[in-house]
Coordinates of C-alpha atoms in Angstrom, one line a residue:
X1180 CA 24.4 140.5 108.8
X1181 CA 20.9 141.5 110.0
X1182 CA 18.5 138.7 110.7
X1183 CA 14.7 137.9 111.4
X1184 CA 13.0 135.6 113.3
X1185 CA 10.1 134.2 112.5
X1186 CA 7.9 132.4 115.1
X1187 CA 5.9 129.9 112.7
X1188 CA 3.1 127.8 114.1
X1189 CA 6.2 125.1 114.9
X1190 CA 8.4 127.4 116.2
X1191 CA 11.1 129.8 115.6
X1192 CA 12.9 130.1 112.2
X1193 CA 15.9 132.4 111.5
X1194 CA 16.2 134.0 108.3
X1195 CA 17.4 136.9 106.0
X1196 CA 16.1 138.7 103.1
X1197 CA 18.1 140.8 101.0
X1198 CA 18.1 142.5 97.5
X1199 CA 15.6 142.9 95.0
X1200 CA 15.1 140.8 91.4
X1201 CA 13.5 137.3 91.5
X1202 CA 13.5 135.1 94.9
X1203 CA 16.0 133.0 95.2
X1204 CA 15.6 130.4 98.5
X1205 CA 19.1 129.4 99.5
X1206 CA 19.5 126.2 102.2
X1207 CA 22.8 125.8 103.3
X1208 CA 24.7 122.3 104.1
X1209 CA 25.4 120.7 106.9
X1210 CA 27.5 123.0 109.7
X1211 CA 27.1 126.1 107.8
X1212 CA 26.0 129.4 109.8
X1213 CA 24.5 132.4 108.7
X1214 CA 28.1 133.7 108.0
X1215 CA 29.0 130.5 105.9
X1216 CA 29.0 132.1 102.4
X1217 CA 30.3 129.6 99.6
X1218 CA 30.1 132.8 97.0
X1219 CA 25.7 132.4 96.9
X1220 CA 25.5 136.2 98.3
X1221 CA 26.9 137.7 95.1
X1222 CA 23.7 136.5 93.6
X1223 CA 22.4 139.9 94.8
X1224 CA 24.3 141.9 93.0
X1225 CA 23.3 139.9 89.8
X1226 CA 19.7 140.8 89.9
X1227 CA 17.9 138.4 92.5
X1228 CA 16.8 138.6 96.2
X1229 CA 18.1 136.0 98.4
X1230 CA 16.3 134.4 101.5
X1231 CA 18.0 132.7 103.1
X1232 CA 16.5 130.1 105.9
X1233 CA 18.7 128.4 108.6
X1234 CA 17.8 124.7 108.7
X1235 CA 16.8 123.0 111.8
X1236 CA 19.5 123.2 114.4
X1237 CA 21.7 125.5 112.9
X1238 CA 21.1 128.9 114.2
X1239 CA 18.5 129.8 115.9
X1240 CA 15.8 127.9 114.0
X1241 CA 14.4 125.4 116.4
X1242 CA 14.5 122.1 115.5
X1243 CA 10.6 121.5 116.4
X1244 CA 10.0 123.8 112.9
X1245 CA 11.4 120.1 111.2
X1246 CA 12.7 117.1 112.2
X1247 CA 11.9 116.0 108.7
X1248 CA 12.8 117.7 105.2
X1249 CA 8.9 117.0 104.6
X1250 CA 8.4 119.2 107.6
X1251 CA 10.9 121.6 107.5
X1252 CA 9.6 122.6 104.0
X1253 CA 5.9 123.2 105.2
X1254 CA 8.0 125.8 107.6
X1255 CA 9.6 127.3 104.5
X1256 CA 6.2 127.8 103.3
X1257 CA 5.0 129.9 106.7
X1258 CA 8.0 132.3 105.5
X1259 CA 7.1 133.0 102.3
X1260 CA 4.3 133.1 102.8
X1261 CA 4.8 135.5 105.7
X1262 CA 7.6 137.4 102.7
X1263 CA 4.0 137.5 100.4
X1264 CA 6.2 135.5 98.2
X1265 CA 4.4 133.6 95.2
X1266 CA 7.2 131.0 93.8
X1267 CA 10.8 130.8 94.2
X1268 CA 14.1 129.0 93.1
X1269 CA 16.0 127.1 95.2
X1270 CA 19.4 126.2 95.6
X1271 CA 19.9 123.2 98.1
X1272 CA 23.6 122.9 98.8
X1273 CA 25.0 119.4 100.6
X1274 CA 23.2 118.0 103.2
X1275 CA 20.3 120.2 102.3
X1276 CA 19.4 118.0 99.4
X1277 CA 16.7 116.3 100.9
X1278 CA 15.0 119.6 101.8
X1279 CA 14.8 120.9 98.5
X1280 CA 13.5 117.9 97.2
X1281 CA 10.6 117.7 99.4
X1282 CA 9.9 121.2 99.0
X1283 CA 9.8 120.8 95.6
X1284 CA 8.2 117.4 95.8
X1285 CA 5.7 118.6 98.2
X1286 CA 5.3 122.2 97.2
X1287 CA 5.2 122.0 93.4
X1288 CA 3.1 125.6 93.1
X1289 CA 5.7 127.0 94.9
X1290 CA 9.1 126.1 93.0
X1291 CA 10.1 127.3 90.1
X1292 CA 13.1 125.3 90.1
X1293 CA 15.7 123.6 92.3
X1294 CA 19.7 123.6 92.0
X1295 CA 21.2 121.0 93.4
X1296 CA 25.3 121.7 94.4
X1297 CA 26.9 118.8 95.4
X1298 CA 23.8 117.8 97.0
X1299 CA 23.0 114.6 99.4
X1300 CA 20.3 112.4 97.3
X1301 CA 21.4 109.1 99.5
X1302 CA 21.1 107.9 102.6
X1303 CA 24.2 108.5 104.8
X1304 CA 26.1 106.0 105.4
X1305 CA 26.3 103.8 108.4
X1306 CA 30.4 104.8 109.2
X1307 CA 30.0 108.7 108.8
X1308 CA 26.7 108.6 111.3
X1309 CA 28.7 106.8 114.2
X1310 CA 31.8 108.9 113.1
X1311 CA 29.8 112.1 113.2
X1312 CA 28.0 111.3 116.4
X1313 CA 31.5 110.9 117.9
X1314 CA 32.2 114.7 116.8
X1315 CA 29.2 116.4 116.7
X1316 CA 26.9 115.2 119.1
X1317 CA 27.9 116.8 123.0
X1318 CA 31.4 117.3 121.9
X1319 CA 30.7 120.1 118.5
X1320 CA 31.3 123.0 120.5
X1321 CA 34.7 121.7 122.0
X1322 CA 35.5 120.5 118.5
X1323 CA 34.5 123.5 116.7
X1324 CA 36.6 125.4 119.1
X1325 CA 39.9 123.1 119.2
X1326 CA 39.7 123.4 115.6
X1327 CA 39.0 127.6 114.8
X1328 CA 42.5 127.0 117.6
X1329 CA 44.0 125.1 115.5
X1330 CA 43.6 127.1 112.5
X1331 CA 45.0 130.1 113.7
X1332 CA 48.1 129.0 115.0
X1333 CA 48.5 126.1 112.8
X1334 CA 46.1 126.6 109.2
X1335 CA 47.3 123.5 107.4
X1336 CA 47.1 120.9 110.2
X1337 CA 43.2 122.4 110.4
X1338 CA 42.5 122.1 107.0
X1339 CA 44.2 118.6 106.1
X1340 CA 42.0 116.5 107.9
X1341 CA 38.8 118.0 106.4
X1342 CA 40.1 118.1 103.1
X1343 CA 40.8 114.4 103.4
X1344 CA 37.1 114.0 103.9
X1345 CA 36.0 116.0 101.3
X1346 CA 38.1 114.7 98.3
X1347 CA 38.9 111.2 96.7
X1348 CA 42.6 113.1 96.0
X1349 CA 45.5 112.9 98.1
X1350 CA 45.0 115.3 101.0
X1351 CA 48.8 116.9 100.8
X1352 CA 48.5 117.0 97.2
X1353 CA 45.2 118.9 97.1
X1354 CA 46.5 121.6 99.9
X1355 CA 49.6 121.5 97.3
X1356 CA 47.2 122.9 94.7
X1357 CA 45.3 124.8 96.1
X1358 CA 45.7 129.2 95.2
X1359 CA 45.7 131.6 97.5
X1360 CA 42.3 132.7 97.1
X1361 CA 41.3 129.0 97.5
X1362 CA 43.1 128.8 100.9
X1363 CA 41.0 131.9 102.0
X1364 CA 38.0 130.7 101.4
X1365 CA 38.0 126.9 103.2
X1366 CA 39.6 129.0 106.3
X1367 CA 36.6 131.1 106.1
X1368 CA 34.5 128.4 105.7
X1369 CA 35.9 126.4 108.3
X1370 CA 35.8 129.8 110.9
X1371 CA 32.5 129.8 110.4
X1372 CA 30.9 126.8 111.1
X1373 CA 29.2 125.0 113.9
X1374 CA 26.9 121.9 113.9
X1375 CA 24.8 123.0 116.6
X1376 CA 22.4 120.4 117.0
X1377 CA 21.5 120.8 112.9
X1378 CA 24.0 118.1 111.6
X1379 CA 22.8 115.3 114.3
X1380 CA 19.4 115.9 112.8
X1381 CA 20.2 115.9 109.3
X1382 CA 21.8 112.2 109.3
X1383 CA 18.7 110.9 110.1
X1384 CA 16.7 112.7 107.5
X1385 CA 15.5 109.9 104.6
X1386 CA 15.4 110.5 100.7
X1387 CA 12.0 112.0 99.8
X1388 CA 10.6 110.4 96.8
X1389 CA 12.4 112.2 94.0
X1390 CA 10.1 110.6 91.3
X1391 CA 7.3 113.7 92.3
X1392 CA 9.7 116.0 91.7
X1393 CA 8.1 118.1 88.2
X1394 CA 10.1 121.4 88.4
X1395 CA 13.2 121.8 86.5
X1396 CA 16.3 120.1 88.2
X1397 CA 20.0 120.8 87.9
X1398 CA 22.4 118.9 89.8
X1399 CA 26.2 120.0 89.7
X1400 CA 28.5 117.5 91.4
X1401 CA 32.3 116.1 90.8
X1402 CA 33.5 112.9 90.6
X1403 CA 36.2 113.5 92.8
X1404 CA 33.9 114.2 96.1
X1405 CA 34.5 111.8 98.8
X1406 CA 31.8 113.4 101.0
X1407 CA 29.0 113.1 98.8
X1408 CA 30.0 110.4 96.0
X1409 CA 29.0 110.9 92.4
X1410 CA 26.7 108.3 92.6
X1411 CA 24.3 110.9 94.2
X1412 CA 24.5 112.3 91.0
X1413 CA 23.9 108.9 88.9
X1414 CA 20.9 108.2 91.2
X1415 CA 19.5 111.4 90.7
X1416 CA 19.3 111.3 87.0
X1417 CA 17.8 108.2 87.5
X1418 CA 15.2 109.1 89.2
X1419 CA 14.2 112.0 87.2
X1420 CA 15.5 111.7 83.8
X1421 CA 15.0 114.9 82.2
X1422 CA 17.0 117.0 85.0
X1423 CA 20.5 118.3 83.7
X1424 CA 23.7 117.1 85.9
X1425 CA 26.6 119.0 85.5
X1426 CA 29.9 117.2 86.3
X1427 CA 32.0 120.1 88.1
X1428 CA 35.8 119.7 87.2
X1429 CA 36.6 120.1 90.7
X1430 CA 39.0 117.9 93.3
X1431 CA 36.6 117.8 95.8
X1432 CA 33.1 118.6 97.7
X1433 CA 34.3 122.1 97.6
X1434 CA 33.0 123.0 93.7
X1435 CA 32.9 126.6 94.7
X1436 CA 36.7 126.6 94.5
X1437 CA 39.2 125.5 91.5
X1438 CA 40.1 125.2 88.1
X1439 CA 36.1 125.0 87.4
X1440 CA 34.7 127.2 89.6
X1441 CA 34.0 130.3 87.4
X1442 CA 31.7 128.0 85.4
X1443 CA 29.8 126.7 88.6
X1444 CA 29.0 130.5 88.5
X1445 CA 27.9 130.8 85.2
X1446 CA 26.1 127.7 85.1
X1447 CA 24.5 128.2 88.2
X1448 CA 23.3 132.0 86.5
X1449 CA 22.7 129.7 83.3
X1450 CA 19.9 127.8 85.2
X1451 CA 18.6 130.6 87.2
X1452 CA 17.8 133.2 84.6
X1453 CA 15.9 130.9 82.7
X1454 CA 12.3 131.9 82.1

Protein backbone atom coordinates (compact mmCIF):
# COMPACT_ATOMS: atom_id res chain seq x y z
CA UNK A 1 0.00 0.00 0.00
CA UNK A 2 1.35 3.43 -0.94
CA UNK A 3 1.96 5.88 1.86
CA UNK A 4 2.71 9.66 2.73
CA UNK A 5 4.43 11.27 5.12
CA UNK A 6 3.62 14.28 6.47
CA UNK A 7 6.14 16.39 8.49
CA UNK A 8 3.62 18.47 10.73
CA UNK A 9 4.92 21.29 12.88
CA UNK A 10 5.34 18.16 15.68
CA UNK A 11 6.82 15.84 13.56
CA UNK A 12 6.31 13.17 11.10
CA UNK A 13 2.85 11.50 10.53
CA UNK A 14 2.24 8.48 8.21
CA UNK A 15 -0.79 8.33 6.35
CA UNK A 16 -2.84 7.10 3.31
CA UNK A 17 -5.57 8.49 1.20
CA UNK A 18 -7.56 6.57 -1.03
CA UNK A 19 -10.84 6.68 -3.07
CA UNK A 20 -13.20 9.30 -3.74
CA UNK A 21 -16.94 9.93 -1.93
CA UNK A 22 -17.18 11.51 1.57
CA UNK A 23 -13.94 11.42 3.98
CA UNK A 24 -13.94 8.95 6.19
CA UNK A 25 -10.88 9.32 9.03
CA UNK A 26 -10.04 5.74 10.16
CA UNK A 27 -7.67 5.26 13.55
CA UNK A 28 -6.79 1.97 14.16
CA UNK A 29 -6.34 0.13 17.70
CA UNK A 30 -3.66 -0.72 19.54
CA UNK A 31 -0.79 -2.93 17.56
CA UNK A 32 -2.41 -2.45 14.25
CA UNK A 33 -0.04 -1.54 11.18
CA UNK A 34 -0.87 0.01 8.00
CA UNK A 35 -1.56 -3.56 6.70
CA UNK A 36 -3.93 -4.34 9.72
CA UNK A 37 -7.32 -4.24 7.86
CA UNK A 38 -10.37 -5.42 10.11
CA UNK A 39 -12.69 -5.20 6.61
CA UNK A 40 -12.65 -0.73 7.01
CA UNK A 41 -10.90 -0.71 3.37
CA UNK A 42 -14.01 -2.00 1.62
CA UNK A 43 -15.50 1.28 2.57
CA UNK A 44 -13.97 2.47 -0.69
CA UNK A 45 -15.67 0.64 -2.84
CA UNK A 46 -18.97 1.77 -1.09
CA UNK A 47 -18.68 5.40 -2.07
CA UNK A 48 -16.18 7.13 0.59
CA UNK A 49 -12.44 8.04 0.70
CA UNK A 50 -10.49 6.75 3.45
CA UNK A 51 -7.58 8.39 5.34
CA UNK A 52 -6.14 6.65 7.17
CA UNK A 53 -3.59 8.08 10.06
CA UNK A 54 -1.13 5.90 12.01
CA UNK A 55 -1.24 6.79 15.67
CA UNK A 56 1.66 7.75 17.65
CA UNK A 57 4.21 4.91 17.66
CA UNK A 58 2.82 2.74 15.32
CA UNK A 59 4.49 3.20 12.05
CA UNK A 60 6.27 5.74 11.25
CA UNK A 61 4.38 8.53 12.91
CA UNK A 62 6.58 9.92 15.62
CA UNK A 63 5.42 9.90 18.87
CA UNK A 64 6.38 13.77 19.48
CA UNK A 65 3.13 14.47 16.89
CA UNK A 66 1.05 13.15 20.36
CA UNK A 67 1.71 11.85 23.45
CA UNK A 68 -1.81 12.80 24.26
CA UNK A 69 -5.23 12.03 22.26
CA UNK A 70 -5.76 15.95 22.84
CA UNK A 71 -2.48 16.34 20.99
CA UNK A 72 -2.47 13.76 18.62
CA UNK A 73 -5.81 15.17 17.26
CA UNK A 74 -4.50 18.81 16.76
CA UNK A 75 -1.89 16.61 14.41
CA UNK A 76 -4.94 15.15 12.66
CA UNK A 77 -6.00 18.59 12.02
CA UNK A 78 -2.38 19.56 10.21
CA UNK A 79 -3.39 16.63 7.72
CA UNK A 80 -6.54 17.57 6.74
CA UNK A 81 -5.89 20.35 6.62
CA UNK A 82 -2.85 19.72 4.48
CA UNK A 83 -5.76 17.09 2.35
CA UNK A 84 -7.95 20.73 2.06
CA UNK A 85 -10.38 18.61 3.89
CA UNK A 86 -13.49 20.54 5.48
CA UNK A 87 -15.18 17.83 7.99
CA UNK A 88 -14.90 14.20 8.25
CA UNK A 89 -16.29 10.98 9.92
CA UNK A 90 -14.48 9.04 12.06
CA UNK A 91 -14.23 5.68 13.04
CA UNK A 92 -11.99 5.13 16.23
CA UNK A 93 -11.46 1.39 16.65
CA UNK A 94 -10.07 -0.05 20.33
CA UNK A 95 -7.55 1.71 21.93
CA UNK A 96 -8.12 4.60 19.60
CA UNK A 97 -11.17 5.59 21.52
CA UNK A 98 -9.71 8.32 23.29
CA UNK A 99 -8.46 9.87 20.15
CA UNK A 100 -11.69 10.18 18.55
CA UNK A 101 -13.19 11.55 21.35
CA UNK A 102 -10.89 14.40 21.77
CA UNK A 103 -10.95 15.09 18.16
CA UNK A 104 -14.39 15.29 18.27
CA UNK A 105 -14.42 16.89 21.65
CA UNK A 106 -11.82 19.38 20.67
CA UNK A 107 -12.53 19.69 17.03
CA UNK A 108 -16.29 19.94 16.87
CA UNK A 109 -16.20 22.05 13.19
CA UNK A 110 -14.35 19.30 12.05
CA UNK A 111 -16.50 16.05 12.78
CA UNK A 112 -19.30 15.16 11.29
CA UNK A 113 -19.56 12.15 13.33
CA UNK A 114 -17.66 9.52 15.31
CA UNK A 115 -18.07 5.50 15.27
CA UNK A 116 -16.94 3.97 18.03
CA UNK A 117 -16.10 -0.10 17.48
CA UNK A 118 -15.42 -1.72 20.48
CA UNK A 119 -13.76 1.35 21.54
CA UNK A 120 -11.63 2.03 24.98
CA UNK A 121 -13.85 4.83 26.91
CA UNK A 122 -11.95 3.74 30.44
CA UNK A 123 -8.95 3.93 31.90
CA UNK A 124 -6.84 0.78 31.47
CA UNK A 125 -6.51 -1.19 34.03
CA UNK A 126 -3.69 -1.45 36.50
CA UNK A 127 -3.04 -5.58 35.67
CA UNK A 128 -3.05 -5.22 31.70
CA UNK A 129 -0.48 -1.96 31.99
CA UNK A 130 2.23 -4.10 34.07
CA UNK A 131 1.14 -7.14 31.90
CA UNK A 132 1.69 -5.22 28.71
CA UNK A 133 4.85 -3.52 29.78
CA UNK A 134 6.20 -7.05 30.39
CA UNK A 135 5.37 -7.73 26.43
CA UNK A 136 5.52 -4.74 24.77
CA UNK A 137 7.89 -2.52 26.08
CA UNK A 138 11.86 -3.66 24.90
CA UNK A 139 10.72 -7.14 24.30
CA UNK A 140 7.61 -6.43 21.28
CA UNK A 141 9.83 -7.10 18.58
CA UNK A 142 11.11 -10.55 19.99
CA UNK A 143 7.44 -11.20 20.86
CA UNK A 144 5.94 -10.20 17.73
CA UNK A 145 8.42 -12.37 16.09
CA UNK A 146 8.25 -15.62 18.36
CA UNK A 147 4.64 -15.29 17.79
CA UNK A 148 4.30 -14.62 13.53
CA UNK A 149 6.88 -18.23 14.34
CA UNK A 150 4.58 -19.59 16.14
CA UNK A 151 1.81 -19.14 13.83
CA UNK A 152 3.23 -20.60 10.94
CA UNK A 153 4.28 -23.79 12.17
CA UNK A 154 1.83 -24.03 14.93
CA UNK A 155 -1.64 -21.58 14.06
CA UNK A 156 -3.74 -22.65 17.00
CA UNK A 157 -1.20 -22.46 19.82
CA UNK A 158 -0.68 -18.65 18.38
CA UNK A 159 -4.08 -17.83 18.33
CA UNK A 160 -5.38 -19.45 21.73
CA UNK A 161 -3.73 -17.30 23.93
CA UNK A 162 -4.98 -14.03 22.36
CA UNK A 163 -8.28 -15.17 21.90
CA UNK A 164 -8.27 -15.88 25.65
CA UNK A 165 -7.75 -12.23 26.09
CA UNK A 166 -10.04 -11.05 23.80
CA UNK A 167 -13.29 -12.97 24.92
CA UNK A 168 -15.19 -13.71 28.24
CA UNK A 169 -15.87 -17.38 26.35
CA UNK A 170 -13.87 -20.39 26.71
CA UNK A 171 -10.78 -20.01 24.63
CA UNK A 172 -10.94 -23.80 23.05
CA UNK A 173 -14.51 -23.41 22.57
CA UNK A 174 -14.35 -20.13 20.61
CA UNK A 175 -11.39 -21.56 18.21
CA UNK A 176 -14.09 -24.53 18.12
CA UNK A 177 -16.49 -22.07 16.49
CA UNK A 178 -14.84 -20.28 14.65
CA UNK A 179 -15.38 -20.62 10.22
CA UNK A 180 -12.80 -20.76 8.05
CA UNK A 181 -13.05 -17.36 6.84
CA UNK A 182 -12.92 -16.37 10.60
CA UNK A 183 -9.60 -18.23 11.11
CA UNK A 184 -8.15 -16.27 8.06
CA UNK A 185 -8.79 -13.24 9.26
CA UNK A 186 -7.34 -13.26 13.18
CA UNK A 187 -4.11 -15.00 11.40
CA UNK A 188 -4.00 -12.01 9.20
CA UNK A 189 -4.51 -9.86 11.87
CA UNK A 190 -2.19 -11.31 14.15
CA UNK A 191 0.72 -11.33 10.96
CA UNK A 192 0.37 -8.04 10.91
CA UNK A 193 0.80 -6.40 13.88
CA UNK A 194 3.47 -4.77 15.89
CA UNK A 195 3.36 -2.44 19.01
CA UNK A 196 6.17 -0.44 18.07
CA UNK A 197 6.44 1.97 20.75
CA UNK A 198 2.40 2.98 19.98
CA UNK A 199 0.79 0.54 22.54
CA UNK A 200 3.32 1.70 25.55
CA UNK A 201 1.93 5.15 24.81
CA UNK A 202 -1.59 4.47 24.53
CA UNK A 203 -1.94 2.92 28.15
CA UNK A 204 -1.18 6.06 29.53
CA UNK A 205 -3.54 8.07 27.48
CA UNK A 206 -6.64 9.38 30.03
CA UNK A 207 -10.37 9.61 29.06
CA UNK A 208 -11.04 13.02 27.44
CA UNK A 209 -14.08 14.62 28.75
CA UNK A 210 -16.84 12.86 26.72
CA UNK A 211 -19.52 15.31 28.09
CA UNK A 212 -18.18 18.03 25.04
CA UNK A 213 -18.63 15.59 22.71
CA UNK A 214 -21.90 17.33 20.30
CA UNK A 215 -21.46 15.22 17.08
CA UNK A 216 -23.51 12.25 16.53
CA UNK A 217 -22.01 9.10 18.36
CA UNK A 218 -22.40 5.39 17.72
CA UNK A 219 -20.80 3.00 19.76
CA UNK A 220 -20.95 -0.84 18.72
CA UNK A 221 -19.57 -3.22 21.42
CA UNK A 222 -20.38 -6.94 22.76
CA UNK A 223 -20.93 -8.06 25.93
CA UNK A 224 -18.76 -10.92 25.59
CA UNK A 225 -15.34 -8.67 25.13
CA UNK A 226 -12.92 -9.41 27.80
CA UNK A 227 -10.43 -6.82 26.31
CA UNK A 228 -12.56 -3.89 26.46
CA UNK A 229 -15.59 -4.75 28.92
CA UNK A 230 -19.17 -3.60 28.04
CA UNK A 231 -19.06 -1.37 30.67
CA UNK A 232 -17.20 0.98 28.15
CA UNK A 233 -20.27 0.86 26.53
CA UNK A 234 -22.61 1.60 29.66
CA UNK A 235 -20.25 4.51 30.55
CA UNK A 236 -20.43 5.89 27.33
CA UNK A 237 -24.12 6.27 27.06
CA UNK A 238 -23.81 7.81 30.25
CA UNK A 239 -22.02 10.32 29.43
CA UNK A 240 -23.65 11.28 26.40
CA UNK A 241 -27.12 10.11 26.35
CA UNK A 242 -28.43 10.67 23.00
CA UNK A 243 -25.55 8.52 21.23
CA UNK A 244 -26.83 5.04 19.86
CA UNK A 245 -24.84 1.83 21.21
CA UNK A 246 -25.24 -1.11 19.31
CA UNK A 247 -24.66 -4.41 21.21
CA UNK A 248 -22.75 -6.61 18.54
CA UNK A 249 -23.76 -10.37 18.88
CA UNK A 250 -20.33 -11.31 18.79
CA UNK A 251 -18.02 -13.80 21.22
CA UNK A 252 -15.38 -11.48 21.53
CA UNK A 253 -13.31 -8.03 20.86
CA UNK A 254 -13.15 -9.28 17.36
CA UNK A 255 -16.91 -7.80 16.19
CA UNK A 256 -15.56 -7.86 12.63
CA UNK A 257 -15.93 -11.66 12.72
CA UNK A 258 -19.13 -14.01 13.57
CA UNK A 259 -22.59 -14.75 13.49
CA UNK A 260 -23.12 -10.76 13.63
CA UNK A 261 -20.65 -9.42 11.63
CA UNK A 262 -22.60 -8.72 8.30
CA UNK A 263 -24.73 -6.33 10.45
CA UNK A 264 -21.55 -4.49 11.99
CA UNK A 265 -21.25 -3.75 8.16
CA UNK A 266 -24.54 -2.58 7.57
CA UNK A 267 -24.80 -0.74 10.65
CA UNK A 268 -21.61 0.80 10.40
CA UNK A 269 -22.97 2.05 6.48
CA UNK A 270 -26.31 2.76 8.42
CA UNK A 271 -24.48 5.54 10.49
CA UNK A 272 -22.19 6.70 7.86
CA UNK A 273 -24.54 7.50 5.04
CA UNK A 274 -26.57 9.54 7.11
CA UNK A 275 -26.87 13.14 6.06
Amino acid sequence: MTTTLLDTSKGIVEFTYKGSGPPVLLLRGGHSTRNTDLSHSSLIYEGFSLLTISRPGYDYTELSTGRTPEDFADTIIEVLDHLDIGKVQVISISAAGPTGIALAANHPSRVKRLLLEAALVTPWDNATKRKAALLFGPAEKMVWRSLRTLLKFFPDLAIKPLVAELTTENAEDYLDSLTPNDRRFIMDMLATSQSGKGFITDLAHDIPDMSRVKVPVLGMYSTKDRSIPYSNALLLKSSLPDCEIYEVNADSHLIWIGKDAHTVWNKRLEFLDQT
